[in-house]
CSV table of C-alpha atoms in Angstrom, one decimal:
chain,number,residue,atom,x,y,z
A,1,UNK,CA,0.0,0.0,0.0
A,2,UNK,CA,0.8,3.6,-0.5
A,3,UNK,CA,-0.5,6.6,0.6
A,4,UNK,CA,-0.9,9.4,-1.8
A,5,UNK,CA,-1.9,13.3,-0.4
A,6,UNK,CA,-4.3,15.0,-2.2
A,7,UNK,CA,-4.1,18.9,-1.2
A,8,UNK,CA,-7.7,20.1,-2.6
A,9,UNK,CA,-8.8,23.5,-2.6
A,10,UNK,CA,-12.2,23.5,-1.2
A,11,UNK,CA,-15.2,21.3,0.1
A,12,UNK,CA,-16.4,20.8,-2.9
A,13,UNK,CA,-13.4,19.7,-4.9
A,14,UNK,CA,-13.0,17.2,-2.1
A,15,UNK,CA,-16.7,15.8,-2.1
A,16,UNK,CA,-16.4,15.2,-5.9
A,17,UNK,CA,-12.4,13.6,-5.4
A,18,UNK,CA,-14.1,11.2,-2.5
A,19,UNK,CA,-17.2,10.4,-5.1
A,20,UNK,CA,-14.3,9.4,-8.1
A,21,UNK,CA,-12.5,7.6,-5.5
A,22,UNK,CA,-15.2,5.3,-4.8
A,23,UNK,CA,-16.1,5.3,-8.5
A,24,UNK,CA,-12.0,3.5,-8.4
A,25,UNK,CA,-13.6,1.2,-5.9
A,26,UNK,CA,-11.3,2.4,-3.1
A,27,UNK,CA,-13.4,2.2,0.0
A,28,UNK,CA,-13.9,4.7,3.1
A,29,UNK,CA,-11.3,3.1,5.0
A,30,UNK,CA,-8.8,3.8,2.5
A,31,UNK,CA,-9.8,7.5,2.3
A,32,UNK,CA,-9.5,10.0,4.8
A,33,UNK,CA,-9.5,13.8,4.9
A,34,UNK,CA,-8.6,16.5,7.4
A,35,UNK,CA,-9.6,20.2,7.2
A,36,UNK,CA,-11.0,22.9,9.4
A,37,UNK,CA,-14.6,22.1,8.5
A,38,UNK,CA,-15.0,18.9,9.5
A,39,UNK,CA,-18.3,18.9,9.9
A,40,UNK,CA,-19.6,19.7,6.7
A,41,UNK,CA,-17.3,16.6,4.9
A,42,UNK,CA,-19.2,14.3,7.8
A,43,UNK,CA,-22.3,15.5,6.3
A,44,UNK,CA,-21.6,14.7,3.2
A,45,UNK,CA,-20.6,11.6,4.0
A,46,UNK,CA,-16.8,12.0,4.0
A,47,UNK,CA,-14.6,9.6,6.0
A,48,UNK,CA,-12.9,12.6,8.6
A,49,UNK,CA,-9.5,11.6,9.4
A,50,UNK,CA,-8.5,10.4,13.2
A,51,UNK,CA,-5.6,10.8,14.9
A,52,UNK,CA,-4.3,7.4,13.1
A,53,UNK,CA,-3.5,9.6,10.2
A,54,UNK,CA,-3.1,12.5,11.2
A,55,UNK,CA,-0.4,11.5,13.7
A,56,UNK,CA,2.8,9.5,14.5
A,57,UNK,CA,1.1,7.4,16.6
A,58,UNK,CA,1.5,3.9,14.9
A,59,UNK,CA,5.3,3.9,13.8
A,60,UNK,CA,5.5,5.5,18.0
A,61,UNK,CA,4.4,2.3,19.4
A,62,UNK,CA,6.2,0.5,16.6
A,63,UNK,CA,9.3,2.1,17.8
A,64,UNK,CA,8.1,1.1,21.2
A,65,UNK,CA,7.8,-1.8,21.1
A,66,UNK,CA,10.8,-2.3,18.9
A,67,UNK,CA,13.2,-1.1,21.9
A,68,UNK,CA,11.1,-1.8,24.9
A,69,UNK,CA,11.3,-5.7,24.4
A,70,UNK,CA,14.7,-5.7,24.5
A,71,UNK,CA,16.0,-2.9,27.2
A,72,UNK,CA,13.6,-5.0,29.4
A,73,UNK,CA,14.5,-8.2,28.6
A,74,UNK,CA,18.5,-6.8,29.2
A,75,UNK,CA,16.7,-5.1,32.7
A,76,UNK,CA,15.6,-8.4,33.7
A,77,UNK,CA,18.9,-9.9,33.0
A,78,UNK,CA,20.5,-7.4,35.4
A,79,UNK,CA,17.8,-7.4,38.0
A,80,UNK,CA,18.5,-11.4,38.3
A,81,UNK,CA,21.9,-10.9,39.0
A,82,UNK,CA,21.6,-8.2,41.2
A,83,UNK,CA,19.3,-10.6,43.2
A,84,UNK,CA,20.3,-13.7,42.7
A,85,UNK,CA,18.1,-16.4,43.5
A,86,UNK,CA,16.6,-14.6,46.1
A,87,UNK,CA,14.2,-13.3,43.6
A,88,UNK,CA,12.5,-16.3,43.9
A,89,UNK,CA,12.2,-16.8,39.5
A,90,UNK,CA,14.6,-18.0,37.0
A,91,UNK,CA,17.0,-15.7,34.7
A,92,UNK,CA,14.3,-17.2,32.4
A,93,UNK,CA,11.1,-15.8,33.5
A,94,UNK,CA,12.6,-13.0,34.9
A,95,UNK,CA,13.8,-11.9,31.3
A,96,UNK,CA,10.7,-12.9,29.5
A,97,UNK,CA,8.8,-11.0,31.8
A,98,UNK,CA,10.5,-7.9,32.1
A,99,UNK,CA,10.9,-7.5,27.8
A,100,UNK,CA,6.9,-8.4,27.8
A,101,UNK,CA,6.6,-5.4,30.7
A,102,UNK,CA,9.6,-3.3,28.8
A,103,UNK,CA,7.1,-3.7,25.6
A,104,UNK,CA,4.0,-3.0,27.3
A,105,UNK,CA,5.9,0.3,28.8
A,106,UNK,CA,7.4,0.9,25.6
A,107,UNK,CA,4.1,1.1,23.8
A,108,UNK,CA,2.4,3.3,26.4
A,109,UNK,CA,5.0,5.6,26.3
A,110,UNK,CA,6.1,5.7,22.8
A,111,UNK,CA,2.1,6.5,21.9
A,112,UNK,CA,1.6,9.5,24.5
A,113,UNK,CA,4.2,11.3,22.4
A,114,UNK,CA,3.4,10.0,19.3
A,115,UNK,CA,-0.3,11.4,19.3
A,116,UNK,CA,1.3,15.1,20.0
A,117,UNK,CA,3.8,14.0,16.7
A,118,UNK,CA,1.7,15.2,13.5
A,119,UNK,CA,2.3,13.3,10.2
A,120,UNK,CA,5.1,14.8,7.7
A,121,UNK,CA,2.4,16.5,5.4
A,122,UNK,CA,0.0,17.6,7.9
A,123,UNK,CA,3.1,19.7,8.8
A,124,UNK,CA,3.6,20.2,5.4
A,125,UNK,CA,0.2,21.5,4.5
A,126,UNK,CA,-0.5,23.4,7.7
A,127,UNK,CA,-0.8,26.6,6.8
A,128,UNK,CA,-3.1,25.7,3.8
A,129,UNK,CA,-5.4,23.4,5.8
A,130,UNK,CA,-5.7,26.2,8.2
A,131,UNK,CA,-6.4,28.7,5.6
A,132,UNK,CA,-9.2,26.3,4.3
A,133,UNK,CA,-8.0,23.7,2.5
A,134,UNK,CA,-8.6,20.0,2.8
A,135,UNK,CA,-5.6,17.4,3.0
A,136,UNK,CA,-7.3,14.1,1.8
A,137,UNK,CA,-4.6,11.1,2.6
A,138,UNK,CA,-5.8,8.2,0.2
A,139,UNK,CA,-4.3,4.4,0.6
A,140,UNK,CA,-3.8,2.9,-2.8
A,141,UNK,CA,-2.4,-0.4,-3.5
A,142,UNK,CA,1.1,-0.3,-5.5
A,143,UNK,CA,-0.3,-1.1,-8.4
A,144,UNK,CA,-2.7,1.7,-9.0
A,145,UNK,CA,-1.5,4.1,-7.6
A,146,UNK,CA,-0.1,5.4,-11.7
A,147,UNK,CA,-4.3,4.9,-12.2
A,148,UNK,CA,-5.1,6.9,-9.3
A,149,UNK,CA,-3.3,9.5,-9.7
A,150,UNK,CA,-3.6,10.2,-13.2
A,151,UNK,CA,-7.5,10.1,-13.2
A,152,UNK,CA,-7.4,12.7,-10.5
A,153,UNK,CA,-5.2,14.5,-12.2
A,154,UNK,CA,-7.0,14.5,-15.5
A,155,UNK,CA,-10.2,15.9,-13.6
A,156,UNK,CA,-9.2,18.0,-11.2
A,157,UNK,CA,-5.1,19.7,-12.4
A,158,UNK,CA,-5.5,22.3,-9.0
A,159,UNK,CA,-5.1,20.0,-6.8
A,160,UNK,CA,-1.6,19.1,-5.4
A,161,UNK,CA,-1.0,15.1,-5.5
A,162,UNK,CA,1.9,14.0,-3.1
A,163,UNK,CA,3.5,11.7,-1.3
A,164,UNK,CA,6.1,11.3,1.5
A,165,UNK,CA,9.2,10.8,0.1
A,166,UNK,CA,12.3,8.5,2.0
A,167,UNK,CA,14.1,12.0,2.9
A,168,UNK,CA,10.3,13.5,4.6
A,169,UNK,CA,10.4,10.1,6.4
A,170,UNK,CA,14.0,10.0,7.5
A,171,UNK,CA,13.4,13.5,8.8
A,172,UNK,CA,10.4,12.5,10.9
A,173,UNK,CA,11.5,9.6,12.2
A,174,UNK,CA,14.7,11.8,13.8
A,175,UNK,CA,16.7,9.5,11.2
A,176,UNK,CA,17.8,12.2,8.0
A,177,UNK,CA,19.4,15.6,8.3
C-alpha cells in the first residue's frame, strides 16, 4: 500500500475527489480527509481523518515496542543478578517478563508522544489546511496508484498530489538531516 496526499482546494473539490475515489472502488477506509470544516465533509458523508493519520502514533508504538522488548528483557537480565536467586524466578522468567513489561511500557510511552507527533504532510500543509484547504490522505495499492493519480489529475489539475518521500520520512522519524 501507498499513501498518496491530495491537497484540494475546497469542500467541494473534495466531495467530488471522495465520489471518483469510490467510483475506483477504493473504499472509506482507504480514504480520509482532514480540514478545518470537519463537519460539513461528515455531512456529506466523507470519511474525517483520526488521529491514526493524522499523527505519529503507529510507527511510535512501533518504535516502542521495537526497543522496549529488548531494554527489558536486558533489565531483567540485570535485575537477576543483582538478586540472585533470592528473587525467587529463574533468569528465564525474569527476562521474558520484564521485555513483555519493557514492551508494554514501551508502547504506552512511545504513543503519548506520538499522538502530539503530526504526520510529515499535515506539517507540510498546515498553513493551507488552516487557511481552508482540505488534506485528503488516500491508501492505494502499488499497483494503482499510476491509475489513481492520473485520473485525479485529469479531472481536477488544481489540486496538489503528493507523497512522502524516503528523505520527509527519515526526517520525521529523527533518522535524516
Amino acid at each position: 500500500m501507498q499513501r498518496l496526499y491530495f491537497l484540494t482546494p475546497d469542500l467541494d473539490t473534495t466531495v467530488n475527489i471522495a465520489h471518483e475515489l469510490s467510483d475506483l472502488e477504493l473504499t472509506k477506509e482507504e480514504v480520509h480527509v482532514m480540514g478545518r470544516d470537519w463537519k460539513h465533509l461528515e455531512e456529506r458523508g466523507v470519511n474525517n481523518a483520526t488521529l491514526r493519520q493524522t499523527s505519529d502514533v503507529v510507527n511510535a508504538a512501533m518504535r516502542g515496542l521495537k526497543y522496549g522488548v529488548p531494554l527489558g528483557g536486558v533489565l531483567g537480565i540485570l535485575v537477576f543478578f543483582i538478586l540472585g536467586e533470592t528473587a525467587g524466578v529463574g533468569i528465564v522468567a525474569l527476562t521474558i517478563g520484564m521485555g513483555i513489561f519493557g514492551g508494554l511500557f514501551g508502547v504506552w510511552t512511545s504513543t503519548m508522544i506520538g499522538v502530539s507527533v503530526h504526520d510529515v504532510k499535515v506539517d507540510k500543509y498546515e498553513r493551507e489546511i488552516n487557511n481552508g484547504a482540505f488534506l485528503m490522505m488516500v491508501d492505494v495499492p502499488n499497483d494503482r496508484e499510476r491509475e489513481i493519480y492520473s485520473a485525479i489529475h485529469r479531472h481536477h489539475p488544481e489540486v496538489v498530489i503528493d507523497k512522502v518521500t524516503s528523505e520527509e520520512r527519515q526526517h520525521h522519524w529523527g533518522t535524516g538531516t
